[in-house]
Coordinates of C-alpha atoms in Angstrom, one line a residue:
X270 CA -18.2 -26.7 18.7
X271 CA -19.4 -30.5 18.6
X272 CA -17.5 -32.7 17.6
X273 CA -19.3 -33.5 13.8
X274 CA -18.7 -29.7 13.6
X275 CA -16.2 -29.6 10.2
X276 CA -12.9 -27.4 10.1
X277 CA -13.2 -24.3 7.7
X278 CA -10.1 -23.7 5.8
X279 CA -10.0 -20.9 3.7
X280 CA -6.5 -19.9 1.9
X281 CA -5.7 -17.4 -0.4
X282 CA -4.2 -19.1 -3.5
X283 CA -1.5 -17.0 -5.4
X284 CA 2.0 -16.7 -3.9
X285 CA 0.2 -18.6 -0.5
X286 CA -0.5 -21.8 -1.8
X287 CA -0.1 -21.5 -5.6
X288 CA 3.2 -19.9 -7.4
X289 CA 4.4 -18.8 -10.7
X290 CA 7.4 -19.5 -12.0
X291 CA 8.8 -16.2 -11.3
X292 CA 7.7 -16.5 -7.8
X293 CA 8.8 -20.2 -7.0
X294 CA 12.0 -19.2 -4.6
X295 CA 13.3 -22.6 -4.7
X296 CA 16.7 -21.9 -3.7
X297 CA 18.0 -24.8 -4.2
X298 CA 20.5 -26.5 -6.6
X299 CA 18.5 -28.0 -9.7
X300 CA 19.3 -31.3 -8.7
X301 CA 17.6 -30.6 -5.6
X302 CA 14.5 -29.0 -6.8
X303 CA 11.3 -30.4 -5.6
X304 CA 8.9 -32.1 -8.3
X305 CA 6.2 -29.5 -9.4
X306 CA 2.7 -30.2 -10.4
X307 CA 1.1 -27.5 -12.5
X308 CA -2.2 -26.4 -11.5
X309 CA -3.2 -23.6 -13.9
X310 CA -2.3 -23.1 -17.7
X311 CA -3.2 -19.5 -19.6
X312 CA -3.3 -19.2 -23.2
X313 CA -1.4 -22.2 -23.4
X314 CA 1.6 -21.7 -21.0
X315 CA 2.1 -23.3 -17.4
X316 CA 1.5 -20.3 -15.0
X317 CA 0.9 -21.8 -11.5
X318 CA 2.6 -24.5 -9.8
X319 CA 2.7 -26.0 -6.3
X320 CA 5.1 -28.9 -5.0
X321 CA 3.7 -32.4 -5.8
X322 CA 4.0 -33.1 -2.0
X323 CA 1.8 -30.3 -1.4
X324 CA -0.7 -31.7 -4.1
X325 CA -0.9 -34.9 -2.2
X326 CA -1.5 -32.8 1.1
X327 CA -4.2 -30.6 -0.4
X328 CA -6.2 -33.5 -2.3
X329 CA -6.7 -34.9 1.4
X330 CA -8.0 -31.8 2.6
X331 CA -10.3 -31.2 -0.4
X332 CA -11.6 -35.2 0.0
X333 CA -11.3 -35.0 3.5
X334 CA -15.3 -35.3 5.4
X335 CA -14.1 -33.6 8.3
X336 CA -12.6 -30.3 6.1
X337 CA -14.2 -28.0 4.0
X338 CA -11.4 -26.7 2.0
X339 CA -12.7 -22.8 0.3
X340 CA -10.2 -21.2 -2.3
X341 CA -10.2 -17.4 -1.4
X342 CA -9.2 -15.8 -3.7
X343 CA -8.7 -11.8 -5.3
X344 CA -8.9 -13.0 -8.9
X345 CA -11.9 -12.9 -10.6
X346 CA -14.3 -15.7 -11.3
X347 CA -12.7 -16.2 -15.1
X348 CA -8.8 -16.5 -14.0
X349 CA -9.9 -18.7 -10.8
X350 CA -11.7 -21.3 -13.5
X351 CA -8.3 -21.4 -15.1
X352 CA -7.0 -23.1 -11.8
X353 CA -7.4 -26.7 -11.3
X354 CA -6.4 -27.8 -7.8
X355 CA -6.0 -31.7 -6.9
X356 CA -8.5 -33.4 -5.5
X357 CA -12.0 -33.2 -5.8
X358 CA -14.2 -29.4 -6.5
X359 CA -14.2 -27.1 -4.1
X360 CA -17.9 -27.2 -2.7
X361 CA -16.9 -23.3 -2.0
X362 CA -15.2 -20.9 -3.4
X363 CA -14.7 -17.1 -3.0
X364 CA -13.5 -14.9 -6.4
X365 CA -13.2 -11.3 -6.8
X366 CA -12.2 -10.8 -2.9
X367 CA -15.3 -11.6 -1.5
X368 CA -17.6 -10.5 -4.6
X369 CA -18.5 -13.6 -5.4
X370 CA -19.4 -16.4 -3.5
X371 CA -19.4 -20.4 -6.1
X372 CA -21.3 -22.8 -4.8
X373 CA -20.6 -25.8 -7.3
X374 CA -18.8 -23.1 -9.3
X375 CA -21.8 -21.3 -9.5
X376 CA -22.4 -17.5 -7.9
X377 CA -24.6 -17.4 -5.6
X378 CA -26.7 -14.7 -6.4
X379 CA -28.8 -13.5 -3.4
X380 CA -24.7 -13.2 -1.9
X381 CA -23.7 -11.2 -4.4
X382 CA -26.8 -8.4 -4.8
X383 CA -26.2 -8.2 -0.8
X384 CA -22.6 -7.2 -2.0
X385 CA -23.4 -5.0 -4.4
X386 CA -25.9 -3.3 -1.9
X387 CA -23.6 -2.8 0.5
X388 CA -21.3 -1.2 -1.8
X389 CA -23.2 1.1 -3.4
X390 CA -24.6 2.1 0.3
X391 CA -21.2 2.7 1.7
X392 CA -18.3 3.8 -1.2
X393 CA -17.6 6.5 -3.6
X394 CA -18.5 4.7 -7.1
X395 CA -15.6 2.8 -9.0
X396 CA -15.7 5.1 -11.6
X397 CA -14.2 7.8 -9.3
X398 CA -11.6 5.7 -8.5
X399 CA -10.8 4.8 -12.1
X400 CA -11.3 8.1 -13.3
X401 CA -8.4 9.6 -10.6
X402 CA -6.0 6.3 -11.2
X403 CA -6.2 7.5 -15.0
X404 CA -5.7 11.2 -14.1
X405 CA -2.7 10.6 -11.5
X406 CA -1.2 7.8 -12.9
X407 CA 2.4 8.3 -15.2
X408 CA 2.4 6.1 -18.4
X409 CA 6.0 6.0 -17.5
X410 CA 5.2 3.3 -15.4
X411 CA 1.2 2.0 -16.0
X412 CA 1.1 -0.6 -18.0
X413 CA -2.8 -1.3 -18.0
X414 CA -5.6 -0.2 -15.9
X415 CA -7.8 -3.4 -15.1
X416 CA -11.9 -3.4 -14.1
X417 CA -12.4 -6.3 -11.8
X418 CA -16.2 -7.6 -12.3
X419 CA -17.1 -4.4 -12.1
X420 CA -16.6 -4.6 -8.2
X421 CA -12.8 -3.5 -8.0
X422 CA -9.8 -2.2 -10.2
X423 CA -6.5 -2.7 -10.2
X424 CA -3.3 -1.2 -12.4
X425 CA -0.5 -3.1 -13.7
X426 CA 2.8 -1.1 -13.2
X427 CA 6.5 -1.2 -14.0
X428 CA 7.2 -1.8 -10.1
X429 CA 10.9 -0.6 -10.4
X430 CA 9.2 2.7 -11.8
X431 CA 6.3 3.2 -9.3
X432 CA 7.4 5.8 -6.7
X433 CA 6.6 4.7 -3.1
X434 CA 4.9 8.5 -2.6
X435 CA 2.2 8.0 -5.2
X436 CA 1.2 4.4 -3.0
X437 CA 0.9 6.3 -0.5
X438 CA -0.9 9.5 -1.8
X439 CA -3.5 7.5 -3.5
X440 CA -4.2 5.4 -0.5
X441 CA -5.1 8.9 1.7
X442 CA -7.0 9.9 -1.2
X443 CA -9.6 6.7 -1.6
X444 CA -9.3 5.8 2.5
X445 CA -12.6 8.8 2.7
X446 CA -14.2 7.2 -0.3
X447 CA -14.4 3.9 1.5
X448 CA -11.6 2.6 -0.6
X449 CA -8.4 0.3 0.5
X450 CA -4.9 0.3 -1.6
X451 CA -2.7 -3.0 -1.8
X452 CA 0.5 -3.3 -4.0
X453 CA 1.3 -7.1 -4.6
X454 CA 3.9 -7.4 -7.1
X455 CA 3.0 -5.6 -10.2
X456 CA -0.4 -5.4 -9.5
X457 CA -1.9 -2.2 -7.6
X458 CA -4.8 -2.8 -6.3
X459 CA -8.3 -0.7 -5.1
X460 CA -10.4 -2.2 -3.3
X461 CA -13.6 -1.1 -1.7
X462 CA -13.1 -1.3 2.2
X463 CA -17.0 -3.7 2.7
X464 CA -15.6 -6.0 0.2
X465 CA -13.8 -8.7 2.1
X466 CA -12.9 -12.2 1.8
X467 CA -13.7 -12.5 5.7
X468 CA -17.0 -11.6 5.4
X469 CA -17.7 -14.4 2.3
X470 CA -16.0 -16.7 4.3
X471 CA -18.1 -16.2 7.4
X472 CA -21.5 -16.7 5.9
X473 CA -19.6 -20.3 4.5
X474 CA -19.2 -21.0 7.9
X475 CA -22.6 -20.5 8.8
X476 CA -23.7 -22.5 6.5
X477 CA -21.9 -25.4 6.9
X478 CA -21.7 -25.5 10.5
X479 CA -18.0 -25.0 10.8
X480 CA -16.7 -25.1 14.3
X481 CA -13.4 -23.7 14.0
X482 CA -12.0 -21.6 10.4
X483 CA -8.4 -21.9 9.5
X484 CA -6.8 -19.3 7.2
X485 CA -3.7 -18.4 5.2
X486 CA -2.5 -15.3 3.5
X487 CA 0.1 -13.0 1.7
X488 CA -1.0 -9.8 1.1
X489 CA -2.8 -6.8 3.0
X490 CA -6.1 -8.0 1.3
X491 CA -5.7 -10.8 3.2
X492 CA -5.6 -9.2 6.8
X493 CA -9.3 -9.2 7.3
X494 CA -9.3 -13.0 6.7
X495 CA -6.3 -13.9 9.2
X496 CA -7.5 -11.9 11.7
X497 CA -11.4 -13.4 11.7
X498 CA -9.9 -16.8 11.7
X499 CA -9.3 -18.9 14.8
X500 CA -5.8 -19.7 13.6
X501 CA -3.6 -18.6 10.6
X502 CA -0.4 -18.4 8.9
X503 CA 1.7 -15.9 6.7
X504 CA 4.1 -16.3 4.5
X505 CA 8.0 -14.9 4.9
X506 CA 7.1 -13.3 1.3
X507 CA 4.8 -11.0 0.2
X508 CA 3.1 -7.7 1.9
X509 CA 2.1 -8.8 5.6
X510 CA 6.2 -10.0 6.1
X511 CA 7.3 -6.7 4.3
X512 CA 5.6 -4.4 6.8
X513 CA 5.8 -6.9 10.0
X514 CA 2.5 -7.6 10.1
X515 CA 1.4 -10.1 12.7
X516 CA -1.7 -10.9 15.3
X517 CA -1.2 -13.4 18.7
X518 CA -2.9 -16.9 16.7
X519 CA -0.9 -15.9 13.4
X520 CA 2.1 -17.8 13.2
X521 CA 4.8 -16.0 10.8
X522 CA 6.5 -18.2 8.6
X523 CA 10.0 -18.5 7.7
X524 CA 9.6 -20.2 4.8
X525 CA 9.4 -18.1 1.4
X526 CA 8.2 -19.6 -1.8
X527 CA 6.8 -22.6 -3.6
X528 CA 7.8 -24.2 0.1
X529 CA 5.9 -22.0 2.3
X530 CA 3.2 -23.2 0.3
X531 CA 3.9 -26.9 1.6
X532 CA 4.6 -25.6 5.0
X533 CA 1.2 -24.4 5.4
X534 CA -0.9 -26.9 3.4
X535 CA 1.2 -28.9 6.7
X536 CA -0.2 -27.1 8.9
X537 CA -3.7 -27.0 7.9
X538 CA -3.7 -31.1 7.9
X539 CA -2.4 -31.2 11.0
X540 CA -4.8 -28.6 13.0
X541 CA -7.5 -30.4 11.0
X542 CA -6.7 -33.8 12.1
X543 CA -7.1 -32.1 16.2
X544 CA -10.6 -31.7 15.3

């Protein structure tokens, strides 16, 4: 690494840096509460949040010349636009898992053909995996059955419903077809196994010369990212610290909540400020 060469920091958003209100864990008596700044709005509500000192944090990363700061992201391209983080535009951003790669909020488009490529090359066809979600699946508990951009799916379920076995059943059944399973709240995702947010943000990397890549996540999906980073952090929430999931240049929070969210945006400054 020189020393122009910038620091990479790519972070997950929802329930990592971002919360909703549901999620928020503030544990604390209302008095207490930290000031929120509200970062996304959907049909007319306040959905996301994040601590105003974490604002102030992350608008020095995204302004910062020695940082590039990259959203990574599961949602798709339409419910990241609804997010609007301080400080200035992400030069990058990666939606959809991996699927697509914004440059100015644009998709690159020679990033995602090479995605869809390598999907078609490599995984049973997503309507396979619909078609046996539908079949399987107990309207007891499915509320909706979701198409991603047409690159993943995922079902919203009555969690308190969904039995632990079927998880597990329908994750042997798409693990052949190239397909991975990852249950994050009340969302039940599949996801096929080339379509990464490390792999996005590596070609980022290579184009902007980064030195050393920083990383934060909550969930399974985001496994592949912490471990191609150089350093990386995990919440005390979410999927990775309900199975005990851990590498030896992850540091596992304590922290859980709107807080954790703070806590890392900490860590990123400081780690950034060694380089």
């Amino acid at each position: 690494m020189t020393a122009s060469a910038p620091v990479l920091i790519a972070s997950d958003l929802d329930r990592t840096l971002i919360y909703s209100a549901a999620a928020l864990a503030l544990g604390l008596p209302d008095a207490k509460a930290p000031r929120l700044l509200c970062v996304e709005v959907h049909e007319g509500k306040p959905q996301s949040f994040l601590t105003e000192t974490a604002a102030g944090i992350l608008a020095g990363l995204a302004g910062s010349p020695h940082a590039v700061f990259v959203p990574t992201t599961t949602r798709t391209r339409q419910q990241y636009r609804r997010i609007s983080l301080p400080g200035p535009p992400a030069r990058y951003a990666i939606c959809a898992n991996g699927g697509h790669l914004l440059v100015d909020g644009e998709t690159d488009r020679d990033w995602h053909a090479s995605v869809r490529r390598t999907l078609a090359a490599e995984c049973a066809p997503m309507a396979e995996i619909q078609d046996h979600l539908r079949r399987t699946a107990d309207p007891r508990w499915l509320l909706k059955v979701r198409d991603a951009e047409d690159l993943f799916t995922y079902l919203v379920v009555e969690r308190a419903l969904l039995p632990d076995t079927w998880t597990k059943e329908l994750a042997d059944w798409a693990e052949p077809r190239g397909w991975t399973v990852s249950l994050q709240g009340r969302k039940l995702y599949a996801v096929p196994r080339p379509l990464t947010k490390s792999a996005a943000v590596a070609e980022i990397a290579r184009r902007t010369g980064a030195g050393t890549v920083l990383a934060a996540g909550d969930s399974l999906l985001d496994a592949d990212l912490l471990l191609a980073a150089d350093r990386g952090w995990r919440p005390g929430h979410g999927e990775l610290a309900d199975t005990g999931w851990s590498a030896p240049h992850i540091t596992a929070l304590a922290e859980r909540g709107v807080s954790c969210g703070e806590e890392i945006l900490r860590a990123f400054a400081a780690h950034a400020r060694r380089h």
